XYZ file of C-alpha atoms in Angstrom:
270
model
C 99.752 156.627 103.161
C 101.218 160.103 103.695
C 104.915 160.936 103.267
C 105.672 160.815 107.020
C 104.007 157.462 107.654
C 105.487 156.077 104.417
C 109.008 157.039 105.549
C 108.486 155.394 108.955
C 107.168 152.285 107.194
C 110.302 152.001 105.044
C 112.679 152.573 107.965
C 111.686 149.381 109.748
C 113.080 147.459 106.775
C 116.272 149.456 106.282
C 117.517 149.624 109.904
C 119.934 146.981 111.202
C 119.244 144.885 114.280
C 119.488 146.365 117.760
C 118.834 142.983 119.390
C 121.304 141.742 122.040
C 123.498 138.725 121.307
C 122.239 135.437 122.765
C 125.263 133.261 121.959
C 127.683 134.370 124.670
C 128.549 131.018 126.276
C 131.666 128.789 126.424
C 133.674 130.257 123.553
C 136.891 131.163 125.395
C 140.522 130.314 124.643
C 140.572 127.752 127.464
C 137.542 126.038 126.002
C 139.006 125.749 122.499
C 142.571 124.794 123.510
C 141.967 121.004 123.888
C 140.499 120.855 120.390
C 143.317 122.474 118.429
C 144.296 120.411 115.336
C 141.681 117.734 116.079
C 139.551 116.175 113.369
C 135.754 116.056 113.798
C 135.773 112.327 114.598
C 138.364 112.887 117.349
C 136.141 115.302 119.280
C 133.695 114.457 122.063
C 131.313 117.190 123.174
C 131.119 117.607 126.985
C 127.763 116.204 128.114
C 126.811 119.342 130.038
C 126.714 121.355 126.800
C 123.738 119.354 125.530
C 121.596 118.676 128.601
C 118.549 120.454 127.161
C 117.545 121.559 123.656
C 118.151 125.190 124.668
C 121.616 124.332 126.023
C 122.515 122.574 122.793
C 121.545 125.519 120.597
C 122.974 128.298 122.761
C 126.280 126.459 123.116
C 126.345 125.531 119.416
C 125.953 129.123 118.279
C 128.327 130.366 120.990
C 131.041 128.104 119.630
C 130.383 129.426 116.127
C 130.295 133.087 117.179
C 133.857 133.949 116.128
C 134.406 131.144 113.649
C 135.494 132.376 110.222
C 135.720 130.869 106.789
C 136.845 133.831 104.697
C 140.621 133.379 104.609
C 143.308 135.752 105.823
C 142.415 139.438 105.785
C 144.902 142.286 105.364
C 144.662 142.949 109.101
C 145.622 139.359 109.987
C 143.694 136.392 111.356
C 140.033 136.762 112.327
C 138.448 135.581 115.573
C 138.910 131.899 116.357
C 139.633 131.069 112.707
C 138.395 127.592 111.729
C 138.995 125.943 115.111
C 135.281 126.017 116.114
C 133.924 124.216 113.049
C 134.934 120.608 113.897
C 133.546 121.123 117.406
C 130.267 122.580 116.145
C 129.915 119.713 113.659
C 129.645 117.345 116.605
C 126.449 119.086 117.697
C 124.781 117.465 114.668
C 123.035 114.143 115.180
C 124.571 110.959 113.781
C 121.829 110.770 111.162
C 122.356 114.366 110.077
C 126.115 113.857 109.786
C 125.390 111.016 107.360
C 123.496 113.490 105.158
C 126.067 116.281 105.280
C 129.807 115.644 105.381
C 132.163 117.823 107.377
C 133.515 119.327 104.160
C 129.990 120.285 103.056
C 129.251 121.660 106.499
C 132.396 123.820 106.457
C 131.615 125.075 102.953
C 128.165 126.246 104.109
C 129.985 128.957 106.119
C 132.042 130.220 103.171
C 132.569 133.976 103.381
C 131.382 134.259 106.969
C 133.557 135.881 109.614
C 131.247 136.358 112.593
C 127.877 135.016 113.734
C 125.514 136.551 116.268
C 122.380 134.737 117.400
C 119.711 137.398 117.935
C 116.493 135.367 118.136
C 115.772 131.864 119.429
C 112.341 130.502 120.287
C 110.778 127.067 120.440
C 107.764 126.817 118.163
C 104.630 124.662 118.482
C 104.746 121.494 116.439
C 101.689 119.315 115.823
C 103.910 116.238 115.568
C 105.470 116.987 118.986
C 108.915 117.437 117.480
C 111.557 119.635 119.122
C 111.652 122.593 116.766
C 113.093 126.102 117.151
C 113.006 129.315 115.164
C 116.282 131.255 115.017
C 117.665 134.429 113.469
C 121.302 135.346 112.868
C 123.197 138.559 112.242
C 126.448 137.830 110.420
C 129.497 139.662 109.130
C 130.549 138.405 105.717
C 133.341 139.225 103.335
C 132.841 140.923 99.983
C 134.758 138.924 97.401
C 137.867 140.655 96.003
C 137.424 143.613 98.352
C 138.856 144.408 101.768
C 135.410 145.055 103.167
C 132.587 143.222 104.898
C 128.816 143.559 105.165
C 126.127 142.579 107.642
C 123.866 139.743 106.610
C 120.690 138.448 108.237
C 119.319 134.926 108.110
C 116.453 133.032 109.682
C 115.419 129.420 109.772
C 114.220 126.452 111.770
C 116.202 123.853 113.679
C 114.978 120.430 114.706
C 116.600 118.473 117.533
C 116.607 114.851 118.611
C 117.400 113.241 121.935
C 120.357 110.876 121.788
C 122.242 108.942 124.452
C 124.828 111.738 124.604
C 122.289 114.574 124.882
C 120.321 116.662 122.418
C 121.663 117.010 118.907
C 120.625 118.985 115.816
C 118.801 116.628 113.443
C 117.887 119.195 110.784
C 118.560 122.854 110.108
C 117.562 125.227 107.308
C 118.496 128.830 106.680
C 117.042 131.603 104.511
C 118.721 134.906 103.714
C 116.652 138.022 104.468
C 115.924 140.531 101.735
C 115.913 144.249 102.599
C 114.709 145.746 99.316
C 111.705 143.760 98.090
C 109.780 143.890 101.375
C 109.171 147.660 101.545
C 108.315 148.025 97.868
C 106.319 144.952 96.915
C 103.375 142.975 98.180
C 101.140 142.736 101.214
C 102.498 139.402 102.392
C 105.242 140.938 104.554
C 102.794 142.254 107.152
C 100.893 140.011 109.609
C 97.672 142.043 109.626
C 97.554 142.145 105.833
C 98.346 138.447 105.564
C 95.423 137.522 107.808
C 93.034 140.025 106.177
C 93.819 138.875 102.650
C 94.171 135.120 103.130
C 91.424 134.491 105.677
C 89.223 137.490 104.888
C 89.329 138.110 101.133
C 90.206 134.581 100.046
C 88.478 132.346 102.570
C 85.631 134.719 103.603
C 86.176 133.459 107.138
C 86.705 136.615 109.212
C 83.718 138.061 111.047
C 85.732 140.319 113.365
C 89.494 140.756 113.557
C 90.978 142.007 116.813
C 93.927 144.431 117.199
C 97.339 142.802 116.965
C 99.117 141.960 120.219
C 102.886 142.380 120.025
C 105.555 141.454 122.568
C 109.154 141.892 121.466
C 109.364 140.125 118.074
C 106.244 137.978 118.617
C 103.008 139.251 117.059
C 99.636 137.581 117.602
C 96.708 138.201 115.257
C 93.282 136.874 116.349
C 89.813 136.928 114.835
C 86.350 135.506 115.347
C 85.267 133.431 112.381
C 81.975 133.293 110.526
C 81.916 129.596 111.416
C 81.604 130.530 115.117
C 85.162 129.532 116.004
C 88.002 131.726 117.238
C 91.362 131.805 115.476
C 94.809 132.946 116.608
C 97.938 133.232 114.468
C 101.486 133.675 115.774
C 104.013 135.619 113.706
C 107.693 136.419 114.346
C 109.008 139.745 113.063
C 112.365 139.463 111.300
C 115.064 142.130 111.361
C 114.024 143.272 107.872
C 110.519 143.996 109.215
C 108.807 141.025 107.595
C 106.278 139.097 109.688
C 106.759 135.344 109.373
C 103.828 133.052 110.166
C 104.822 130.471 112.766
C 101.682 128.731 114.042
C 97.891 128.687 113.745
C 95.352 127.851 116.440
C 91.571 127.298 116.414
C 89.083 127.176 119.279
C 85.450 126.227 118.929
C 83.105 127.073 121.802
C 84.366 125.826 125.153
C 86.940 123.509 123.598
C 90.676 123.980 124.162
C 92.859 125.735 121.598
C 94.005 123.279 118.919
C 96.919 123.793 116.566
C 95.812 123.632 112.925
C 97.455 123.853 109.520
C 95.214 125.866 107.245
C 96.400 126.419 103.665
C 94.379 129.268 102.118
C 96.234 129.041 98.794
C 94.996 125.457 98.382
C 91.748 125.472 100.355
C 90.271 128.833 99.323
C 92.084 130.443 96.386
C 91.697 127.444 94.064
C 87.971 127.047 94.678
């Protein structure tokens, strides 16, 4: 890798997001006014905010956009303060609320002053569950300093249909690292991941095709030595890392079938 290409390679990890905000619904003063000083159990979410899984998530993150849990700054109050949190908590399913109390939910936002949803996409699920990938760009406070920093997170959200609409039944979140990716390992890059895991480890690749990329979705396909065709979907995070989302296999004239290959267990340990 020459100096020019090496510099370009590093830049994709160091640059911040240029993605547009997706969570630009509902969060106006008129919307929040009826909920001032209300406890979570006193709030009822309007049915139209949860008609579809997409509606639920876009409205949920729109309500949280200017929520803050960092305390008073020297410049005064921030955004919508803590008013959005009890409302957002009601987008969780009844079962999920039994696992996480409102106090725990509020604490999970400690230090955060602004949230921007920059990626949202439903992902295939072999068990036919309603599951989405998401990525956030946040502004967070630096403890004991009058300064903030941008943070990036990604995760998966599962939803369930209830009598009052779709609700979040599970959510996880992982912070993105911007230093390890450009300096260590091959497992940040989709092409390398496929070449190493399914080529070097599993000896399965007969011919790999050029990657197909559209926005943040990257598809890597290859023809296998077993005669089948394989296709892997990756999402590219803001830090440049490619995250594997789904695997598909097609044998002969059969339809594409989602699979769950585990090279670390099935090939590396042999």
